[in-house]
Amino acid sequence: MANVTVIGAQWGDEGKGKIVDWLAERADVVVRFQGGHNAGHTLVVSGKTYKLSLLPSGIVRGTLSVIGNGVVFDPWHFRDEVAKLKEQGVDITPENLQLAETCPLILPIHRDLDGLREDASGAGKIGTTRRGIGPAYEDKVGRRAIRVCDLAHLDDLELQLDRICAHHDALRAGFGESPVDRDRLKADLAEIADFILPFAKPVWLTLNEARKKGRRILFEGAQGVLLDVDHGTYPFVTSSNTIAGTASSGSGLGPSAAGFVLGIVKAYTTRVGSGPFPSELEDETGQRLGERGREFGTVTGRKRRCGWFDAVLVRQSAAVSGITGVALTKLDVLDGFDELKICIGYTLDGKTYDYLPPHPQDQARVKPIYETIAGWSESTAGARSWAQLPAQAIKYIRRVEELIQCPVALVSTSPEREDTILVRDPFTD
């Protein structure tokens, strides 16, 4: 199979950026197909760190990068991210980056609404990044979004502004806010249009032509399967579908184009923000995992919650996303533990579950069932072959494979792209 789809199989922050960067060297095109600039990807290349949130990870390598129609696009953030990468020596031009003409725009009014809702929710906060992602998707589904192609037709925008302002004015009034400043919004769009429009292309056509020519396409997901609006821990989820199937609808290629589905999985579990987390450790062990794994959000800087590996959730993610193989990241964070635990099931009111129940109150009350496995004292940091791994680390990996019912294709042992053990090649298997 020529194509590869990379998705997170937990709650995001699994290390997708490094894996996509590692694969991008052999890809012809890298495509972002959902989410927005709430997704943080950190790349470490030759000791230099790049932090991306909207741009596809392949851009650092100069690989043709595409922002698909399934993404919600903040044009002002895009301009800032392009400028930041230019300072680091990465030039982004219409020759190496294409933007779907049909991408919905994230507007200042979306950021306003995101913040107003969170502030008013009290204990019911979802834990959004306040970047307007959810409200932008709502306007897309409500058929009132302003899209990239509209930037070339600003003189014809009045009817669309009528629709979007009617909706947002009513919401803003409920929060005691003034109506949308239409003139300011139009001026903001006019100011950014000339920067954005050179990147706007019919990317579905670009991608279909690439596929006909046998080019290798790498689809890059944002967030993780457990944040999927349908399959995640609702309502503590993102506002888009994060499963592998979205690569098709979010890019303009048919479902057969997904190819090898590579699920990225940490050797333990983390989560940012609110929501259930059955294997969470609120003790010294959780603190140790967080410190060793440097668990702070790329986008928000928020401290991540940490816990033992939850095989139940990853098995569920693999099933709903059709994962072909997983990339196990941050194995080195587990170095030095005398023993490790893996969640293999849950109990709730005397009943045992081998999946996470759907209701949020049940999810919050389940208790993990743990299996204990011996740890290892040797270092795995920087290992690039099985021979360099401690025997007990290999046993841990093999047990993870058994429990999630999915083979390990890659093992990552540090943030450096070359510190990777290749078990199965996603581009050729």
Tab-separated table of C-alpha atoms in Angstrom:
chain	number	residue	atom	x	y	z
A	1	MET	CA	0.000	0.000	0.000
A	2	ALA	CA	1.408	3.360	-1.027
A	3	ASN	CA	-0.470	5.619	1.393
A	4	VAL	CA	-0.385	5.911	5.179
A	5	THR	CA	-2.908	7.485	7.554
A	6	VAL	CA	-1.531	8.546	10.933
A	7	ILE	CA	-3.943	9.067	13.828
A	8	GLY	CA	-3.654	9.344	17.590
A	9	ALA	CA	-5.180	6.339	19.363
A	10	GLN	CA	-5.528	7.925	22.815
A	11	TRP	CA	-6.520	11.464	23.886
A	12	GLY	CA	-3.976	13.192	21.647
A	13	ASP	CA	-0.408	14.270	22.462
A	14	GLU	CA	0.882	10.795	21.551
A	15	GLY	CA	3.838	12.020	19.510
A	16	LYS	CA	2.256	12.138	16.051
A	17	GLY	CA	4.476	15.023	14.965
A	18	LYS	CA	7.699	13.052	15.240
A	19	ILE	CA	6.243	9.982	13.524
A	20	VAL	CA	4.779	12.016	10.668
A	21	ASP	CA	8.093	13.812	10.279
A	22	TRP	CA	9.885	10.449	10.246
A	23	LEU	CA	7.546	9.145	7.545
A	24	ALA	CA	7.378	12.404	5.565
A	25	GLU	CA	10.890	11.954	4.234
A	26	ARG	CA	9.559	9.148	2.023
A	27	ALA	CA	6.155	10.689	1.293
A	28	ASP	CA	5.337	12.886	-1.682
A	29	VAL	CA	2.420	14.691	-0.024
A	30	VAL	CA	1.394	15.232	3.623
A	31	VAL	CA	-2.260	16.098	4.303
A	32	ARG	CA	-4.007	17.499	7.386
A	33	PHE	CA	-7.645	16.417	7.147
A	34	GLN	CA	-9.450	17.602	10.326
A	35	GLY	CA	-9.141	19.786	13.413
A	36	GLY	CA	-7.683	23.251	13.638
A	37	HIS	CA	-4.848	25.059	15.366
A	38	ASN	CA	-5.769	23.415	18.663
A	39	ALA	CA	-3.536	20.504	17.658
A	40	GLY	CA	0.075	20.781	18.781
A	41	HIS	CA	2.860	18.848	17.042
A	42	THR	CA	6.454	19.113	18.225
A	43	LEU	CA	9.263	18.085	15.875
A	44	VAL	CA	12.908	17.757	16.871
A	45	VAL	CA	15.136	17.752	13.783
A	46	SER	CA	18.936	17.729	14.212
A	47	GLY	CA	18.520	19.143	17.688
A	48	LYS	CA	16.250	21.960	16.519
A	49	THR	CA	12.682	22.107	17.852
A	50	TYR	CA	9.735	23.134	15.696
A	51	LYS	CA	6.271	23.595	17.191
A	52	LEU	CA	3.389	23.364	14.753
A	53	SER	CA	-0.323	23.618	15.429
A	54	LEU	CA	-2.012	24.157	12.058
A	55	LEU	CA	0.592	23.348	9.422
A	56	PRO	CA	1.151	19.727	8.355
A	57	SER	CA	4.304	18.267	9.887
A	58	GLY	CA	5.796	17.522	6.474
A	59	ILE	CA	6.370	21.215	5.829
A	60	VAL	CA	9.620	21.227	7.821
A	61	ARG	CA	11.047	18.647	5.387
A	62	GLY	CA	9.884	20.579	2.333
A	63	THR	CA	7.380	17.865	1.436
A	64	LEU	CA	4.311	19.145	-0.403
A	65	SER	CA	1.839	19.848	2.397
A	66	VAL	CA	-1.923	20.152	2.106
A	67	ILE	CA	-4.530	21.559	4.482
A	68	GLY	CA	-7.695	19.695	3.544
A	69	ASN	CA	-11.321	20.801	3.530
A	70	GLY	CA	-12.014	19.012	6.830
A	71	VAL	CA	-9.838	21.503	8.724
A	72	VAL	CA	-11.230	24.700	10.249
A	73	PHE	CA	-8.755	27.410	9.321
A	74	ASP	CA	-7.712	30.488	11.291
A	75	PRO	CA	-6.079	32.736	8.663
A	76	TRP	CA	-4.450	35.057	11.200
A	77	HIS	CA	-2.900	32.201	13.124
A	78	PHE	CA	-1.723	30.730	9.827
A	79	ARG	CA	0.084	33.960	8.988
A	80	ASP	CA	1.751	34.011	12.413
A	81	GLU	CA	2.812	30.354	12.192
A	82	VAL	CA	4.260	30.871	8.709
A	83	ALA	CA	6.245	33.874	9.992
A	84	LYS	CA	7.527	31.941	13.006
A	85	LEU	CA	8.750	29.053	10.881
A	86	LYS	CA	10.402	31.460	8.465
A	87	GLU	CA	12.452	32.777	11.376
A	88	GLN	CA	13.603	29.177	11.900
A	89	GLY	CA	14.652	28.836	8.270
A	90	VAL	CA	11.530	27.140	6.869
A	91	ASP	CA	10.062	28.990	3.877
A	92	ILE	CA	6.398	28.312	3.199
A	93	THR	CA	5.135	29.181	-0.270
A	94	PRO	CA	2.245	28.163	-2.556
A	95	GLU	CA	4.701	25.719	-4.131
A	96	ASN	CA	5.078	23.641	-0.947
A	97	LEU	CA	1.738	24.341	0.787
A	98	GLN	CA	-1.786	24.127	-0.604
A	99	LEU	CA	-4.969	25.113	1.229
A	100	ALA	CA	-8.405	23.755	0.350
A	101	GLU	CA	-10.576	26.483	-1.118
A	102	THR	CA	-13.539	25.111	0.815
A	103	CYS	CA	-12.002	25.261	4.302
A	104	PRO	CA	-14.289	27.088	6.761
A	105	LEU	CA	-12.629	30.060	8.454
A	106	ILE	CA	-12.234	30.509	12.194
A	107	LEU	CA	-13.189	34.122	12.816
A	108	PRO	CA	-12.674	36.405	15.828
A	109	ILE	CA	-16.353	35.927	16.684
A	110	HIS	CA	-15.729	32.174	17.045
A	111	ARG	CA	-12.954	32.770	19.549
A	112	ASP	CA	-15.222	35.183	21.422
A	113	LEU	CA	-18.027	32.645	21.651
A	114	ASP	CA	-15.690	29.828	22.700
A	115	GLY	CA	-14.415	31.864	25.643
A	116	LEU	CA	-17.843	33.178	26.680
A	117	ARG	CA	-19.272	29.665	26.807
A	118	GLU	CA	-16.403	28.237	28.837
A	119	ASP	CA	-16.507	31.105	31.325
A	120	ALA	CA	-20.240	30.675	31.803
A	121	SER	CA	-20.130	26.878	32.188
A	122	GLY	CA	-18.688	26.750	35.703
A	123	ALA	CA	-18.092	23.146	36.749
A	124	GLY	CA	-19.462	22.011	33.386
A	125	LYS	CA	-16.468	23.302	31.422
A	126	ILE	CA	-15.435	21.095	28.513
A	127	GLY	CA	-11.830	22.288	28.683
A	128	THR	CA	-11.542	23.745	25.182
A	129	THR	CA	-8.471	25.623	23.987
A	130	ARG	CA	-10.706	28.711	23.499
A	131	ARG	CA	-9.477	29.027	19.915
A	132	GLY	CA	-12.893	28.958	18.265
A	133	ILE	CA	-12.677	25.434	16.872
A	134	GLY	CA	-16.087	24.218	18.040
A	135	PRO	CA	-18.061	27.332	17.053
A	136	ALA	CA	-16.411	27.293	13.597
A	137	TYR	CA	-17.497	23.684	13.036
A	138	GLU	CA	-20.996	24.601	14.223
A	139	ASP	CA	-21.211	27.328	11.598
A	140	LYS	CA	-19.957	24.913	8.945
A	141	VAL	CA	-22.697	22.406	9.751
A	142	GLY	CA	-25.225	25.251	10.092
A	143	ARG	CA	-24.360	26.365	6.521
A	144	ARG	CA	-23.411	29.869	7.551
A	145	ALA	CA	-19.600	29.555	7.503
A	146	ILE	CA	-17.345	31.928	5.622
A	147	ARG	CA	-14.867	29.845	3.652
A	148	VAL	CA	-11.458	30.397	2.096
A	149	CYS	CA	-12.999	30.831	-1.371
A	150	ASP	CA	-15.158	33.669	-0.025
A	151	LEU	CA	-12.009	35.747	0.468
A	152	ALA	CA	-11.883	36.148	-3.309
A	153	HIS	CA	-15.486	37.391	-3.360
A	154	LEU	CA	-15.695	39.844	-0.482
A	155	ASP	CA	-18.069	42.097	-2.421
A	156	ASP	CA	-20.586	39.226	-2.506
A	157	LEU	CA	-20.396	38.452	1.222
A	158	GLU	CA	-23.451	40.338	2.501
A	159	LEU	CA	-25.920	37.439	2.422
A	160	GLN	CA	-23.460	35.171	4.192
A	161	LEU	CA	-22.793	37.880	6.769
A	162	ASP	CA	-26.546	38.195	7.319
A	163	ARG	CA	-26.732	34.491	8.183
A	164	ILE	CA	-23.703	34.313	10.427
A	165	CYS	CA	-24.405	37.588	12.237
A	166	ALA	CA	-28.050	36.703	12.879
A	167	HIS	CA	-26.868	33.578	14.652
A	168	HIS	CA	-23.987	35.109	16.587
A	169	ASP	CA	-25.813	38.330	17.526
A	170	ALA	CA	-28.489	36.299	19.320
A	171	LEU	CA	-25.875	34.258	21.168
A	172	ARG	CA	-23.822	37.322	22.098
A	173	ALA	CA	-26.925	39.084	23.411
A	174	GLY	CA	-27.520	36.156	25.728
A	175	PHE	CA	-24.083	36.751	27.220
A	176	GLY	CA	-24.663	40.491	27.475
A	177	GLU	CA	-22.270	41.237	24.618
A	178	SER	CA	-22.706	43.755	21.810
A	179	PRO	CA	-23.624	42.567	18.271
A	180	VAL	CA	-20.969	41.528	15.761
A	181	ASP	CA	-19.127	44.511	14.302
A	182	ARG	CA	-19.747	43.696	10.632
A	183	ASP	CA	-17.590	46.480	9.300
A	184	ARG	CA	-14.666	45.397	11.464
A	185	LEU	CA	-15.104	41.768	10.415
A	186	LYS	CA	-15.178	42.714	6.719
A	187	ALA	CA	-12.098	44.886	7.165
A	188	ASP	CA	-10.256	42.042	8.930
A	189	LEU	CA	-11.095	39.646	6.103
A	190	ALA	CA	-10.035	42.150	3.454
A	191	GLU	CA	-6.740	42.703	5.276
A	192	ILE	CA	-5.841	38.983	5.404
A	193	ALA	CA	-7.207	37.907	1.997
A	194	ASP	CA	-4.150	38.772	-0.098
A	195	PHE	CA	-1.904	36.693	2.161
A	196	ILE	CA	-4.176	33.630	2.123
A	197	LEU	CA	-5.485	33.424	-1.440
A	198	PRO	CA	-2.189	32.444	-3.161
A	199	PHE	CA	-2.274	29.197	-1.131
A	200	ALA	CA	-5.905	28.387	-2.008
A	201	LYS	CA	-6.224	25.475	-4.439
A	202	PRO	CA	-8.658	22.689	-5.404
A	203	VAL	CA	-6.689	20.260	-3.257
A	204	TRP	CA	-9.022	17.365	-4.038
A	205	LEU	CA	-7.764	17.666	-7.609
A	206	THR	CA	-4.125	17.848	-6.508
A	207	LEU	CA	-4.531	14.748	-4.364
A	208	ASN	CA	-6.410	12.727	-6.947
A	209	GLU	CA	-3.753	13.541	-9.555
A	210	ALA	CA	-1.035	12.520	-7.096
A	211	ARG	CA	-2.794	9.241	-6.456
A	212	LYS	CA	-3.160	8.497	-10.178
A	213	LYS	CA	0.597	9.003	-10.565
A	214	GLY	CA	1.313	6.564	-7.739
A	215	ARG	CA	2.585	9.227	-5.355
A	216	ARG	CA	2.830	8.356	-1.659
A	217	ILE	CA	0.302	10.320	0.375
A	218	LEU	CA	0.609	10.654	4.142
A	219	PHE	CA	-2.579	11.688	5.964
A	220	GLU	CA	-1.954	13.414	9.287
A	221	GLY	CA	-4.701	13.417	11.907
A	222	ALA	CA	-4.990	15.840	14.810
A	223	GLN	CA	-6.056	15.127	18.416
A	224	GLY	CA	-6.843	11.447	19.113
A	225	VAL	CA	-9.575	8.854	18.601
A	226	LEU	CA	-10.769	9.217	22.203
A	227	LEU	CA	-11.563	12.860	21.390
A	228	ASP	CA	-13.687	11.934	18.361
A	229	VAL	CA	-17.071	13.667	18.510
A	230	ASP	CA	-18.830	10.314	17.880
A	231	HIS	CA	-16.478	7.721	19.349
A	232	GLY	CA	-14.721	9.641	22.117
A	233	THR	CA	-15.499	10.429	25.752
A	234	TYR	CA	-18.394	12.751	24.899
A	235	PRO	CA	-18.945	15.605	25.761
A	236	PHE	CA	-15.258	15.980	26.646
A	237	VAL	CA	-14.213	15.679	23.014
A	238	THR	CA	-13.186	17.837	20.093
A	239	SER	CA	-15.695	19.051	17.484
A	240	SER	CA	-14.625	16.857	14.584
A	241	ASN	CA	-14.243	13.188	13.718
A	242	THR	CA	-10.678	12.138	14.445
A	243	ILE	CA	-10.888	8.515	13.267
A	244	ALA	CA	-9.065	7.333	10.149
A	245	GLY	CA	-12.218	7.358	8.008
A	246	THR	CA	-12.218	11.155	8.134
A	247	ALA	CA	-9.080	11.199	5.955
A	248	SER	CA	-11.408	10.590	3.009
A	249	SER	CA	-14.111	13.179	3.693
A	250	GLY	CA	-11.602	15.736	4.953
A	251	SER	CA	-9.354	15.643	1.895
A	252	GLY	CA	-11.454	14.804	-1.151
A	253	LEU	CA	-10.088	11.321	-1.781
A	254	GLY	CA	-12.135	8.128	-1.652
A	255	PRO	CA	-11.998	5.824	1.396
A	256	SER	CA	-9.725	3.324	-0.346
A	257	ALA	CA	-6.932	5.927	-0.319
A	258	ALA	CA	-6.311	5.670	3.443
A	259	GLY	CA	-3.838	2.788	3.051
A	260	PHE	CA	-1.956	1.617	6.144
A	261	VAL	CA	-3.615	3.108	9.251
A	262	LEU	CA	-0.927	3.805	11.846
A	263	GLY	CA	-2.221	4.515	15.346
A	264	ILE	CA	0.150	6.500	17.566
A	265	VAL	CA	0.134	5.326	21.184
A	266	LYS	CA	2.159	6.400	24.204
A	267	ALA	CA	3.622	3.655	26.367
A	268	TYR	CA	1.489	5.153	29.150
A	269	THR	CA	-1.595	7.405	29.033
A	270	THR	CA	-2.080	11.179	29.230
A	271	ARG	CA	-4.960	13.578	28.922
A	272	VAL	CA	-5.277	17.383	28.855
A	273	GLY	CA	-8.294	19.127	30.332
A	274	SER	CA	-11.519	17.744	31.739
A	275	GLY	CA	-13.093	14.341	31.242
A	276	PRO	CA	-12.900	10.737	32.453
A	277	PHE	CA	-9.517	9.037	32.792
A	278	PRO	CA	-9.848	5.571	34.409
A	279	SER	CA	-6.105	4.865	34.792
A	280	GLU	CA	-5.122	8.350	35.998
A	281	LEU	CA	-2.482	8.486	38.743
A	282	GLU	CA	-2.791	11.405	41.122
A	283	ASP	CA	0.249	10.385	43.147
A	284	GLU	CA	4.047	10.373	42.981
A	285	THR	CA	4.007	7.863	40.116
A	286	GLY	CA	1.788	10.125	38.006
A	287	GLN	CA	4.045	13.057	38.863
A	288	ARG	CA	7.096	11.032	37.839
A	289	LEU	CA	5.568	10.126	34.475
A	290	GLY	CA	4.680	13.767	33.836
A	291	GLU	CA	8.127	15.080	34.727
A	292	ARG	CA	10.035	12.439	32.769
A	293	GLY	CA	7.726	12.748	29.760
A	294	ARG	CA	7.694	16.560	29.865
A	295	GLU	CA	3.946	16.447	29.720
A	296	PHE	CA	2.891	19.970	28.914
A	297	GLY	CA	0.630	20.886	25.969
A	298	THR	CA	2.357	22.207	22.826
A	299	VAL	CA	-0.487	24.638	22.124
A	300	THR	CA	-1.700	25.650	25.588
A	301	GLY	CA	1.194	24.781	27.899
A	302	ARG	CA	-1.321	23.050	30.166
A	303	LYS	CA	-0.010	20.248	32.363
A	304	ARG	CA	-1.185	16.842	31.166
A	305	ARG	CA	-2.780	14.305	33.470
A	306	CYS	CA	-0.820	11.034	33.505
A	307	GLY	CA	-1.619	7.384	34.181
A	308	TRP	CA	-0.811	3.794	33.324
A	309	PHE	CA	-1.323	2.397	29.837
A	310	ASP	CA	-5.010	1.664	29.216
A	311	ALA	CA	-5.206	-1.298	26.848
A	312	VAL	CA	-9.008	-1.268	26.879
A	313	LEU	CA	-9.205	2.207	25.383
A	314	VAL	CA	-6.512	1.596	22.781
A	315	ARG	CA	-8.179	-1.660	21.721
A	316	GLN	CA	-11.422	0.279	21.318
A	317	SER	CA	-9.652	2.976	19.272
A	318	ALA	CA	-8.046	0.362	17.043
A	319	ALA	CA	-11.420	-1.235	16.361
A	320	VAL	CA	-13.389	1.924	15.469
A	321	SER	CA	-10.546	3.335	13.362
A	322	GLY	CA	-9.415	0.192	11.554
A	323	ILE	CA	-5.832	0.570	12.779
A	324	THR	CA	-3.371	-1.650	10.899
A	325	GLY	CA	-0.461	-1.210	13.314
A	326	VAL	CA	0.606	1.084	16.139
A	327	ALA	CA	3.629	3.256	16.796
A	328	LEU	CA	4.523	3.025	20.481
A	329	THR	CA	6.106	6.276	21.654
A	330	LYS	CA	7.916	7.464	24.784
A	331	LEU	CA	8.981	3.983	25.822
A	332	ASP	CA	12.034	5.544	27.486
A	333	VAL	CA	9.808	7.369	30.013
A	334	LEU	CA	9.134	3.980	31.634
A	335	ASP	CA	12.845	3.271	32.227
A	336	GLY	CA	13.676	2.636	35.874
A	337	PHE	CA	10.253	1.606	37.174
A	338	ASP	CA	10.408	-1.549	39.312
A	339	GLU	CA	6.985	-2.554	38.076
A	340	LEU	CA	4.474	-1.314	35.546
A	341	LYS	CA	0.726	-1.665	35.384
A	342	ILE	CA	-1.585	-2.044	32.400
A	343	CYS	CA	-5.334	-1.475	32.588
A	344	ILE	CA	-7.038	-4.567	31.140
A	345	GLY	CA	-10.677	-3.922	32.093
A	346	TYR	CA	-13.056	-1.977	34.314
A	347	THR	CA	-15.551	-2.637	37.068
A	348	LEU	CA	-18.711	-0.627	37.640
A	349	ASP	CA	-21.378	-1.475	40.230
A	350	GLY	CA	-20.137	-5.050	40.426
A	351	LYS	CA	-20.092	-5.583	36.653
A	352	THR	CA	-16.939	-6.101	34.596
A	353	TYR	CA	-16.446	-4.239	31.291
A	354	ASP	CA	-13.973	-4.859	28.469
A	355	TYR	CA	-14.884	-1.507	26.894
A	356	LEU	CA	-15.604	1.989	28.207
A	357	PRO	CA	-19.348	2.546	28.807
A	358	PRO	CA	-20.754	5.483	26.807
A	359	HIS	CA	-22.399	7.587	29.526
A	360	PRO	CA	-20.103	10.248	31.054
A	361	GLN	CA	-21.200	9.496	34.623
A	362	ASP	CA	-20.443	5.799	34.158
A	363	GLN	CA	-17.107	6.665	32.563
A	364	ALA	CA	-16.232	8.795	35.578
A	365	ARG	CA	-17.084	5.992	38.017
A	366	VAL	CA	-15.431	2.952	36.416
A	367	LYS	CA	-12.533	1.441	38.331
A	368	PRO	CA	-9.533	0.050	36.433
A	369	ILE	CA	-8.534	-3.595	36.609
A	370	TYR	CA	-4.741	-3.764	36.466
A	371	GLU	CA	-2.255	-6.363	35.353
A	372	THR	CA	1.220	-5.906	36.842
A	373	ILE	CA	4.349	-6.523	34.801
A	374	ALA	CA	7.981	-6.219	35.864
A	375	GLY	CA	9.820	-3.086	34.807
A	376	TRP	CA	13.438	-2.669	33.702
A	377	SER	CA	16.393	-0.755	35.075
A	378	GLU	CA	18.345	-0.351	31.824
A	379	SER	CA	17.901	2.641	29.523
A	380	THR	CA	15.906	2.409	26.312
A	381	ALA	CA	16.575	6.042	25.376
A	382	GLY	CA	17.924	6.338	21.838
A	383	ALA	CA	17.517	2.647	20.979
A	384	ARG	CA	17.217	2.012	17.243
A	385	SER	CA	16.927	-1.795	17.146
A	386	TRP	CA	15.355	-4.622	19.147
A	387	ALA	CA	18.843	-5.725	20.182
A	388	GLN	CA	19.311	-2.456	22.065
A	389	LEU	CA	16.168	-2.932	24.153
A	390	PRO	CA	16.129	-4.683	27.541
A	391	ALA	CA	14.401	-8.063	27.441
A	392	GLN	CA	11.742	-6.881	29.871
A	393	ALA	CA	10.956	-3.855	27.683
A	394	ILE	CA	10.352	-6.218	24.767
A	395	LYS	CA	8.049	-8.299	26.988
A	396	TYR	CA	6.102	-5.151	27.821
A	397	ILE	CA	5.692	-4.309	24.125
A	398	ARG	CA	4.587	-7.846	23.279
A	399	ARG	CA	2.025	-7.825	26.089
A	400	VAL	CA	0.654	-4.490	24.847
A	401	GLU	CA	0.250	-6.024	21.378
A	402	GLU	CA	-1.707	-8.949	22.813
A	403	LEU	CA	-4.018	-6.756	24.855
A	404	ILE	CA	-4.821	-4.202	22.150
A	405	GLN	CA	-5.109	-6.940	19.496
A	406	CYS	CA	-2.952	-4.967	17.108
A	407	PRO	CA	0.733	-5.291	16.127
A	408	VAL	CA	3.404	-2.731	16.950
A	409	ALA	CA	4.883	-1.338	13.727
A	410	LEU	CA	7.225	1.304	15.199
A	411	VAL	CA	8.777	2.046	18.577
A	412	SER	CA	9.978	5.552	19.433
A	413	THR	CA	12.636	5.905	22.119
A	414	SER	CA	13.271	9.658	22.175
A	415	PRO	CA	12.011	12.866	20.508
A	416	GLU	CA	14.811	12.623	17.905
A	417	ARG	CA	13.429	11.327	14.617
A	418	GLU	CA	16.174	8.730	14.090
A	419	ASP	CA	15.636	7.138	17.520
A	420	THR	CA	12.990	4.849	16.069
A	421	ILE	CA	12.779	1.070	15.769
A	422	LEU	CA	11.061	-0.013	12.549
A	423	VAL	CA	9.181	-3.307	12.875
A	424	ARG	CA	6.813	-2.997	9.899
A	425	ASP	CA	7.162	-0.407	7.141
A	426	PRO	CA	3.763	1.315	6.759
A	427	PHE	CA	4.586	2.376	3.188
A	428	THR	CA	5.296	-1.145	1.947
A	429	ASP	CA	3.414	-3.564	4.265
